[in-house]
Amino acid sequence: KQEVTQIPAALSVPEGENLVLNCSFTDSAIYNLQWFRQDPGKGLTSLLLIQSSQREQTSGRLNASLDKSSGRSTLYIAASQPGDSATYLCAVSAQGGSEKLVFGKGMKLTVNP
Amino acid sequence: EPEVTQTPSHQVTQMGQEVILRCVPISNHLYFYWYRQILGQKVEFLVSFYNNEISEKSEIFDDQFSVERPDGSNFTLKIRSTKLEDSAMYFCASSVEIVPNNEQFFGPGTRLTVL
């Protein structure tokens, strides 16, 4: 059974820092991995999707990498801003004909001005 | 920018009552999903739907749950007889493609409170 883990559960940093958010998954047989942002009491906003054949994806100040063989993904946030404060979730889409996403519990990021 | 919408944003109901949660997926999307998030826990998959039928469902999605696409735009989740443990945030999602490029776009959620 696929398990997704995000450590640490929370991170508080000063504005301007470059950040690394980690995600690990137990079964490397995935189709893709998706990073989301969730603001308190709100829905999930898709940030990036990396297909299993890709190594990384970039969108603005965000860069996500995928090492499928080791079961890890990393989300880099450059020059963090207070507006980046949110919970970041990663989710994997497992192989075997399933379209469902299996989520980690998320990492709550606070960027202090 | 197209987005998934959900109504109502908050639903309060008595245990044993039926509720219908509504979603309007992004218009050119073909694959639809329901997930839920119990407070403080992970987002969990409930069901996926394609071509007017369920393509996959989780253990959570028992006989008390059903989904329907009653017309060309709406996608609904019905809980027949709500339980206290059904209290959660329910998210609808949609994608235009299937794996491996099934980027899923989520709605803002419906917070269901069962009393």
PDB file of N, CA and C in Angstrom, chain A residues 7-91:
ATOM      1  N   ILE A   7       8.067  15.402   5.822  1.00  0.00           N
ATOM      2  CA  ILE A   7       8.753  15.790   7.054  1.00  0.00           C
ATOM      3  C   ILE A   7       9.626  17.014   6.761  1.00  0.00           C
ATOM      4  N   PRO A   8       9.614  18.083   7.608  1.00  0.00           N
ATOM      5  CA  PRO A   8       8.855  18.161   8.855  1.00  0.00           C
ATOM      6  C   PRO A   8       7.393  18.501   8.611  1.00  0.00           C
ATOM      7  N   ALA A   9       6.602  18.450   9.667  1.00  0.00           N
ATOM      8  CA  ALA A   9       5.191  18.790   9.551  1.00  0.00           C
ATOM      9  C   ALA A   9       4.973  20.288   9.480  1.00  0.00           C
ATOM     10  N   ALA A  10       5.932  21.054   9.980  1.00  0.00           N
ATOM     11  CA  ALA A  10       5.813  22.509   9.967  1.00  0.00           C
ATOM     12  C   ALA A  10       7.190  23.137   9.868  1.00  0.00           C
ATOM     13  N   LEU A  11       7.223  24.334   9.279  1.00  0.00           N
ATOM     14  CA  LEU A  11       8.481  25.044   9.087  1.00  0.00           C
ATOM     15  C   LEU A  11       8.188  26.535   9.164  1.00  0.00           C
ATOM     16  N   SER A  12       9.003  27.258   9.919  1.00  0.00           N
ATOM     17  CA  SER A  12       8.848  28.704  10.042  1.00  0.00           C
ATOM     18  C   SER A  12      10.168  29.346   9.670  1.00  0.00           C
ATOM     19  N   VAL A  13      10.141  30.259   8.714  1.00  0.00           N
ATOM     20  CA  VAL A  13      11.374  30.849   8.192  1.00  0.00           C
ATOM     21  C   VAL A  13      11.197  32.350   8.013  1.00  0.00           C
ATOM     22  N   PRO A  14      12.303  33.092   7.977  1.00  0.00           N
ATOM     23  CA  PRO A  14      12.200  34.521   7.648  1.00  0.00           C
ATOM     24  C   PRO A  14      12.057  34.705   6.144  1.00  0.00           C
ATOM     25  N   GLU A  15      11.449  35.795   5.788  1.00  0.00           N
ATOM     26  CA  GLU A  15      11.272  36.134   4.377  1.00  0.00           C
ATOM     27  C   GLU A  15      12.614  36.158   3.645  1.00  0.00           C
ATOM     28  N   GLY A  16      12.591  35.694   2.392  1.00  0.00           N
ATOM     29  CA  GLY A  16      13.784  35.768   1.558  1.00  0.00           C
ATOM     30  C   GLY A  16      14.574  34.478   1.471  1.00  0.00           C
ATOM     31  N   GLU A  17      14.304  33.552   2.376  1.00  0.00           N
ATOM     32  CA  GLU A  17      15.059  32.298   2.355  1.00  0.00           C
ATOM     33  C   GLU A  17      14.629  31.413   1.190  1.00  0.00           C
ATOM     34  N   ASN A  18      15.582  30.636   0.706  1.00  0.00           N
ATOM     35  CA  ASN A  18      15.276  29.586  -0.267  1.00  0.00           C
ATOM     36  C   ASN A  18      14.929  28.327   0.512  1.00  0.00           C
ATOM     37  N   LEU A  19      13.834  27.704   0.135  1.00  0.00           N
ATOM     38  CA  LEU A  19      13.288  26.608   0.934  1.00  0.00           C
ATOM     39  C   LEU A  19      13.316  25.283   0.189  1.00  0.00           C
ATOM     40  N   VAL A  20      13.402  24.218   0.968  1.00  0.00           N
ATOM     41  CA  VAL A  20      13.343  22.855   0.435  1.00  0.00           C
ATOM     42  C   VAL A  20      12.284  22.098   1.206  1.00  0.00           C
ATOM     43  N   LEU A  21      11.259  21.639   0.492  1.00  0.00           N
ATOM     44  CA  LEU A  21      10.201  20.836   1.101  1.00  0.00           C
ATOM     45  C   LEU A  21      10.348  19.411   0.579  1.00  0.00           C
ATOM     46  N   ASN A  22      10.269  18.459   1.491  1.00  0.00           N
ATOM     47  CA  ASN A  22      10.521  17.072   1.135  1.00  0.00           C
ATOM     48  C   ASN A  22       9.267  16.215   1.123  1.00  0.00           C
ATOM     49  N   CYS A  23       9.263  15.239   0.241  1.00  0.00           N
ATOM     50  CA  CYS A  23       8.163  14.282   0.133  1.00  0.00           C
ATOM     51  C   CYS A  23       8.780  12.927  -0.186  1.00  0.00           C
ATOM     52  N   SER A  24       8.344  11.897   0.522  1.00  0.00           N
ATOM     53  CA  SER A  24       8.820  10.551   0.211  1.00  0.00           C
ATOM     54  C   SER A  24       7.633   9.618   0.063  1.00  0.00           C
ATOM     55  N   PHE A  25       7.802   8.608  -0.767  1.00  0.00           N
ATOM     56  CA  PHE A  25       6.729   7.639  -1.001  1.00  0.00           C
ATOM     57  C   PHE A  25       7.322   6.247  -1.026  1.00  0.00           C
ATOM     58  N   THR A  26       6.517   5.260  -0.623  1.00  0.00           N
ATOM     59  CA  THR A  26       7.061   3.921  -0.385  1.00  0.00           C
ATOM     60  C   THR A  26       7.119   3.063  -1.642  1.00  0.00           C
ATOM     61  N   ASP A  27       6.223   3.276  -2.570  1.00  0.00           N
ATOM     62  CA  ASP A  27       6.173   2.454  -3.777  1.00  0.00           C
ATOM     63  C   ASP A  27       6.602   3.309  -4.972  1.00  0.00           C
ATOM     64  N   SER A  28       7.703   2.946  -5.600  1.00  0.00           N
ATOM     65  CA  SER A  28       8.242   3.773  -6.679  1.00  0.00           C
ATOM     66  C   SER A  28       7.472   3.622  -7.990  1.00  0.00           C
ATOM     67  N   ALA A  29       6.528   2.701  -8.042  1.00  0.00           N
ATOM     68  CA  ALA A  29       5.743   2.491  -9.264  1.00  0.00           C
ATOM     69  C   ALA A  29       4.624   3.523  -9.338  1.00  0.00           C
ATOM     70  N   ILE A  30       4.987   4.732  -9.739  1.00  0.00           N
ATOM     71  CA  ILE A  30       4.010   5.815  -9.831  1.00  0.00           C
ATOM     72  C   ILE A  30       3.934   6.324 -11.257  1.00  0.00           C
ATOM     73  N   TYR A  31       2.780   6.913 -11.592  1.00  0.00           N
ATOM     74  CA  TYR A  31       2.640   7.590 -12.878  1.00  0.00           C
ATOM     75  C   TYR A  31       3.151   9.018 -12.797  1.00  0.00           C
ATOM     76  N   ASN A  32       2.813   9.676 -11.685  1.00  0.00           N
ATOM     77  CA  ASN A  32       3.209  11.065 -11.550  1.00  0.00           C
ATOM     78  C   ASN A  32       3.118  11.492 -10.087  1.00  0.00           C
ATOM     79  N   LEU A  33       3.621  12.664  -9.817  1.00  0.00           N
ATOM     80  CA  LEU A  33       3.565  13.256  -8.483  1.00  0.00           C
ATOM     81  C   LEU A  33       3.113  14.696  -8.649  1.00  0.00           C
ATOM     82  N   GLN A  34       2.218  15.114  -7.766  1.00  0.00           N
ATOM     83  CA  GLN A  34       1.656  16.455  -7.871  1.00  0.00           C
ATOM     84  C   GLN A  34       1.863  17.178  -6.551  1.00  0.00           C
ATOM     85  N   TRP A  35       2.274  18.435  -6.634  1.00  0.00           N
ATOM     86  CA  TRP A  35       2.401  19.297  -5.459  1.00  0.00           C
ATOM     87  C   TRP A  35       1.227  20.273  -5.433  1.00  0.00           C
ATOM     88  N   PHE A  36       0.671  20.447  -4.227  1.00  0.00           N
ATOM     89  CA  PHE A  36      -0.456  21.344  -4.041  1.00  0.00           C
ATOM     90  C   PHE A  36      -0.135  22.329  -2.917  1.00  0.00           C
ATOM     91  N   ARG A  37      -0.874  23.408  -2.953  1.00  0.00           N
ATOM     92  CA  ARG A  37      -0.865  24.372  -1.865  1.00  0.00           C
ATOM     93  C   ARG A  37      -2.288  24.439  -1.296  1.00  0.00           C
ATOM     94  N   GLN A  38      -2.395  24.468   0.037  1.00  0.00           N
ATOM     95  CA  GLN A  38      -3.706  24.604   0.673  1.00  0.00           C
ATOM     96  C   GLN A  38      -3.657  25.731   1.681  1.00  0.00           C
ATOM     97  N   ASP A  39      -4.488  26.737   1.476  1.00  0.00           N
ATOM     98  CA  ASP A  39      -4.625  27.818   2.439  1.00  0.00           C
ATOM     99  C   ASP A  39      -5.683  27.420   3.468  1.00  0.00           C
ATOM    100  N   PRO A  40      -5.607  27.967   4.684  1.00  0.00           N
ATOM    101  CA  PRO A  40      -6.517  27.537   5.755  1.00  0.00           C
ATOM    102  C   PRO A  40      -7.982  27.563   5.341  1.00  0.00           C
ATOM    103  N   GLY A  41      -8.665  26.449   5.520  1.00  0.00           N
ATOM    104  CA  GLY A  41     -10.084  26.361   5.223  1.00  0.00           C
ATOM    105  C   GLY A  41     -10.425  26.412   3.750  1.00  0.00           C
ATOM    106  N   LYS A  42      -9.426  26.280   2.906  1.00  0.00           N
ATOM    107  CA  LYS A  42      -9.655  26.415   1.462  1.00  0.00           C
ATOM    108  C   LYS A  42      -9.363  25.109   0.733  1.00  0.00           C
ATOM    109  N   GLY A  43      -9.566  25.150  -0.580  1.00  0.00           N
ATOM    110  CA  GLY A  43      -9.286  23.987  -1.408  1.00  0.00           C
ATOM    111  C   GLY A  43      -7.812  23.849  -1.719  1.00  0.00           C
ATOM    112  N   LEU A  44      -7.520  22.900  -2.579  1.00  0.00           N
ATOM    113  CA  LEU A  44      -6.137  22.617  -2.964  1.00  0.00           C
ATOM    114  C   LEU A  44      -5.848  23.274  -4.309  1.00  0.00           C
ATOM    115  N   THR A  45      -4.753  23.986  -4.369  1.00  0.00           N
ATOM    116  CA  THR A  45      -4.323  24.614  -5.607  1.00  0.00           C
ATOM    117  C   THR A  45      -3.155  23.818  -6.171  1.00  0.00           C
ATOM    118  N   SER A  46      -3.304  23.333  -7.391  1.00  0.00           N
ATOM    119  CA  SER A  46      -2.228  22.577  -8.014  1.00  0.00           C
ATOM    120  C   SER A  46      -1.073  23.506  -8.346  1.00  0.00           C
ATOM    121  N   LEU A  47       0.127  23.094  -7.938  1.00  0.00           N
ATOM    122  CA  LEU A  47       1.331  23.885  -8.203  1.00  0.00           C
ATOM    123  C   LEU A  47       2.116  23.305  -9.373  1.00  0.00           C
ATOM    124  N   LEU A  48       2.401  22.021  -9.292  1.00  0.00           N
ATOM    125  CA  LEU A  48       3.224  21.366 -10.310  1.00  0.00           C
ATOM    126  C   LEU A  48       2.849  19.901 -10.388  1.00  0.00           C
ATOM    127  N   LEU A  49       2.930  19.344 -11.590  1.00  0.00           N
ATOM    128  CA  LEU A  49       2.821  17.901 -11.781  1.00  0.00           C
ATOM    129  C   LEU A  49       4.071  17.422 -12.479  1.00  0.00           C
ATOM    130  N   ILE A  50       4.681  16.371 -11.935  1.00  0.00           N
ATOM    131  CA  ILE A  50       5.849  15.764 -12.568  1.00  0.00           C
ATOM    132  C   ILE A  50       5.477  14.347 -12.962  1.00  0.00           C
ATOM    133  N   GLN A  51       5.606  14.046 -14.237  1.00  0.00           N
ATOM    134  CA  GLN A  51       5.374  12.680 -14.676  1.00  0.00           C
ATOM    135  C   GLN A  51       6.566  11.806 -14.289  1.00  0.00           C
ATOM    136  N   SER A  52       6.328  10.521 -14.200  1.00  0.00           N
ATOM    137  CA  SER A  52       7.374   9.602 -13.727  1.00  0.00           C
ATOM    138  C   SER A  52       8.594   9.589 -14.640  1.00  0.00           C
ATOM    139  N   SER A  53       8.407   9.974 -15.899  1.00  0.00           N
ATOM    140  CA  SER A  53       9.525   9.995 -16.839  1.00  0.00           C
ATOM    141  C   SER A  53      10.343  11.284 -16.751  1.00  0.00           C
ATOM    142  N   GLN A  54       9.848  12.241 -15.961  1.00  0.00           N
ATOM    143  CA  GLN A  54      10.526  13.534 -15.844  1.00  0.00           C
ATOM    144  C   GLN A  54      11.356  13.588 -14.572  1.00  0.00           C
ATOM    145  N   ARG A  55      12.355  14.476 -14.592  1.00  0.00           N
ATOM    146  CA  ARG A  55      13.200  14.658 -13.415  1.00  0.00           C
ATOM    147  C   ARG A  55      12.803  15.906 -12.631  1.00  0.00           C
ATOM    148  N   GLU A  56      12.312  16.923 -13.360  1.00  0.00           N
ATOM    149  CA  GLU A  56      11.913  18.139 -12.665  1.00  0.00           C
ATOM    150  C   GLU A  56      10.940  18.964 -13.482  1.00  0.00           C
ATOM    151  N   GLN A  57      10.266  19.875 -12.758  1.00  0.00           N
ATOM    152  CA  GLN A  57       9.345  20.821 -13.378  1.00  0.00           C
ATOM    153  C   GLN A  57       9.533  22.155 -12.672  1.00  0.00           C
ATOM    154  N   THR A  58       9.351  23.222 -13.439  1.00  0.00           N
ATOM    155  CA  THR A  58       9.537  24.568 -12.880  1.00  0.00           C
ATOM    156  C   THR A  58       8.329  25.428 -13.209  1.00  0.00           C
ATOM    157  N   SER A  59       7.959  26.246 -12.218  1.00  0.00           N
ATOM    158  CA  SER A  59       6.910  27.241 -12.433  1.00  0.00           C
ATOM    159  C   SER A  59       7.251  28.454 -11.585  1.00  0.00           C
ATOM    160  N   GLY A  60       7.725  29.505 -12.229  1.00  0.00           N
ATOM    161  CA  GLY A  60       8.082  30.717 -11.488  1.00  0.00           C
ATOM    162  C   GLY A  60       9.177  30.448 -10.466  1.00  0.00           C
ATOM    163  N   ARG A  61       8.890  30.764  -9.208  1.00  0.00           N
ATOM    164  CA  ARG A  61       9.877  30.554  -8.134  1.00  0.00           C
ATOM    165  C   ARG A  61       9.870  29.129  -7.597  1.00  0.00           C
ATOM    166  N   LEU A  62       9.052  28.273  -8.179  1.00  0.00           N
ATOM    167  CA  LEU A  62       8.929  26.894  -7.715  1.00  0.00           C
ATOM    168  C   LEU A  62       9.657  25.947  -8.666  1.00  0.00           C
ATOM    169  N   ASN A  63      10.351  24.991  -8.068  1.00  0.00           N
ATOM    170  CA  ASN A  63      10.977  23.937  -8.842  1.00  0.00           C
ATOM    171  C   ASN A  63      10.787  22.637  -8.093  1.00  0.00           C
ATOM    172  N   ALA A  64      10.233  21.640  -8.777  1.00  0.00           N
ATOM    173  CA  ALA A  64      10.027  20.345  -8.144  1.00  0.00           C
ATOM    174  C   ALA A  64      10.874  19.309  -8.857  1.00  0.00           C
ATOM    175  N   SER A  65      11.520  18.466  -8.083  1.00  0.00           N
ATOM    176  CA  SER A  65      12.314  17.384  -8.649  1.00  0.00           C
ATOM    177  C   SER A  65      11.741  16.052  -8.197  1.00  0.00           C
ATOM    178  N   LEU A  66      12.032  15.028  -8.974  1.00  0.00           N
ATOM    179  CA  LEU A  66      11.528  13.690  -8.683  1.00  0.00           C
ATOM    180  C   LEU A  66      12.640  12.673  -8.871  1.00  0.00           C
ATOM    181  N   ASP A  67      12.876  11.874  -7.847  1.00  0.00           N
ATOM    182  CA  ASP A  67      13.780  10.737  -7.930  1.00  0.00           C
ATOM    183  C   ASP A  67      12.936   9.507  -7.646  1.00  0.00           C
ATOM    184  N   LYS A  68      12.392   8.936  -8.697  1.00  0.00           N
ATOM    185  CA  LYS A  68      11.426   7.866  -8.532  1.00  0.00           C
ATOM    186  C   LYS A  68      12.051   6.631  -7.881  1.00  0.00           C
ATOM    187  N   SER A  69      13.266   6.317  -8.269  1.00  0.00           N
ATOM    188  CA  SER A  69      13.889   5.093  -7.763  1.00  0.00           C
ATOM    189  C   SER A  69      14.101   5.128  -6.258  1.00  0.00           C
ATOM    190  N   SER A  70      14.354   6.324  -5.722  1.00  0.00           N
ATOM    191  CA  SER A  70      14.553   6.420  -4.274  1.00  0.00           C
ATOM    192  C   SER A  70      13.274   6.834  -3.558  1.00  0.00           C
ATOM    193  N   GLY A  71      12.208   7.066  -4.312  1.00  0.00           N
ATOM    194  CA  GLY A  71      10.926   7.417  -3.703  1.00  0.00           C
ATOM    195  C   GLY A  71      10.915   8.792  -3.070  1.00  0.00           C
ATOM    196  N   ARG A  72      11.494   9.778  -3.759  1.00  0.00           N
ATOM    197  CA  ARG A  72      11.575  11.113  -3.164  1.00  0.00           C
ATOM    198  C   ARG A  72      11.265  12.196  -4.176  1.00  0.00           C
ATOM    199  N   SER A  73      10.657  13.252  -3.659  1.00  0.00           N
ATOM    200  CA  SER A  73      10.467  14.471  -4.433  1.00  0.00           C
ATOM    201  C   SER A  73      10.788  15.648  -3.534  1.00  0.00           C
ATOM    202  N   THR A  74      11.262  16.714  -4.158  1.00  0.00           N
ATOM    203  CA  THR A  74      11.607  17.923  -3.431  1.00  0.00           C
ATOM    204  C   THR A  74      10.987  19.119  -4.130  1.00  0.00           C
ATOM    205  N   LEU A  75      10.385  19.981  -3.348  1.00  0.00           N
ATOM    206  CA  LEU A  75       9.861  21.242  -3.871  1.00  0.00           C
ATOM    207  C   LEU A  75      10.746  22.369  -3.353  1.00  0.00           C
ATOM    208  N   TYR A  76      11.372  23.087  -4.285  1.00  0.00           N
ATOM    209  CA  TYR A  76      12.189  24.241  -3.945  1.00  0.00           C
ATOM    210  C   TYR A  76      11.370  25.512  -4.129  1.00  0.00           C
ATOM    211  N   ILE A  77      11.409  26.365  -3.129  1.00  0.00           N
ATOM    212  CA  ILE A  77      10.781  27.677  -3.241  1.00  0.00           C
ATOM    213  C   ILE A  77      11.889  28.719  -3.100  1.00  0.00           C
ATOM    214  N   ALA A  78      12.078  29.492  -4.149  1.00  0.00           N
ATOM    215  CA  ALA A  78      13.134  30.502  -4.137  1.00  0.00           C
ATOM    216  C   ALA A  78      12.610  31.809  -3.554  1.00  0.00           C
ATOM    217  N   ALA A  79      13.467  32.471  -2.812  1.00  0.00           N
ATOM    218  CA  ALA A  79      13.181  33.810  -2.289  1.00  0.00           C
ATOM    219  C   ALA A  79      11.786  33.883  -1.675  1.00  0.00           C
ATOM    220  N   SER A  80      11.601  33.128  -0.608  1.00  0.00           N
ATOM    221  CA  SER A  80      10.260  32.987  -0.016  1.00  0.00           C
ATOM    222  C   SER A  80       9.676  34.333   0.410  1.00  0.00           C
ATOM    223  N   GLN A  81       8.341  34.396   0.333  1.00  0.00           N
ATOM    224  CA  GLN A  81       7.596  35.612   0.672  1.00  0.00           C
ATOM    225  C   GLN A  81       6.507  35.263   1.674  1.00  0.00           C
ATOM    226  N   PRO A  82       6.030  36.242   2.450  1.00  0.00           N
ATOM    227  CA  PRO A  82       4.942  35.939   3.397  1.00  0.00           C
ATOM    228  C   PRO A  82       3.721  35.325   2.709  1.00  0.00           C
ATOM    229  N   GLY A  83       3.467  35.697   1.469  1.00  0.00           N
ATOM    230  CA  GLY A  83       2.347  35.116   0.725  1.00  0.00           C
ATOM    231  C   GLY A  83       2.503  33.641   0.403  1.00  0.00           C
ATOM    232  N   ASP A  84       3.708  33.108   0.610  1.00  0.00           N
ATOM    233  CA  ASP A  84       3.920  31.674   0.400  1.00  0.00           C
ATOM    234  C   ASP A  84       3.441  30.858   1.601  1.00  0.00           C
ATOM    235  N   SER A  85       3.077  31.528   2.670  1.00  0.00           N
ATOM    236  CA  SER A  85       2.625  30.819   3.871  1.00  0.00           C
ATOM    237  C   SER A  85       1.354  30.034   3.563  1.00  0.00           C
ATOM    238  N   ALA A  86       1.399  28.744   3.790  1.00  0.00           N
ATOM    239  CA  ALA A  86       0.303  27.826   3.463  1.00  0.00           C
ATOM    240  C   ALA A  86       0.754  26.428   3.854  1.00  0.00           C
ATOM    241  N   THR A  87      -0.132  25.462   3.666  1.00  0.00           N
ATOM    242  CA  THR A  87       0.254  24.052   3.818  1.00  0.00           C
ATOM    243  C   THR A  87       0.514  23.493   2.427  1.00  0.00           C
ATOM    244  N   TYR A  88       1.648  22.820   2.281  1.00  0.00           N
ATOM    245  CA  TYR A  88       2.041  22.245   0.995  1.00  0.00           C
ATOM    246  C   TYR A  88       1.884  20.729   1.067  1.00  0.00           C
ATOM    247  N   LEU A  89       1.153  20.199   0.106  1.00  0.00           N
ATOM    248  CA  LEU A  89       0.852  18.779   0.059  1.00  0.00           C
ATOM    249  C   LEU A  89       1.472  18.160  -1.177  1.00  0.00           C
ATOM    250  N   CYS A  90       1.996  16.964  -1.026  1.00  0.00           N
ATOM    251  CA  CYS A  90       2.369  16.214  -2.216  1.00  0.00           C
ATOM    252  C   CYS A  90       1.478  14.986  -2.307  1.00  0.00           C
ATOM    253  N   ALA A  91       1.261  14.543  -3.523  1.00  0.00           N
ATOM    254  CA  ALA A  91       0.395  13.396  -3.773  1.00  0.00           C
ATOM    255  C   ALA A  91       0.928  12.625  -4.963  1.00  0.00           C
TER     256      ALA A  91
END
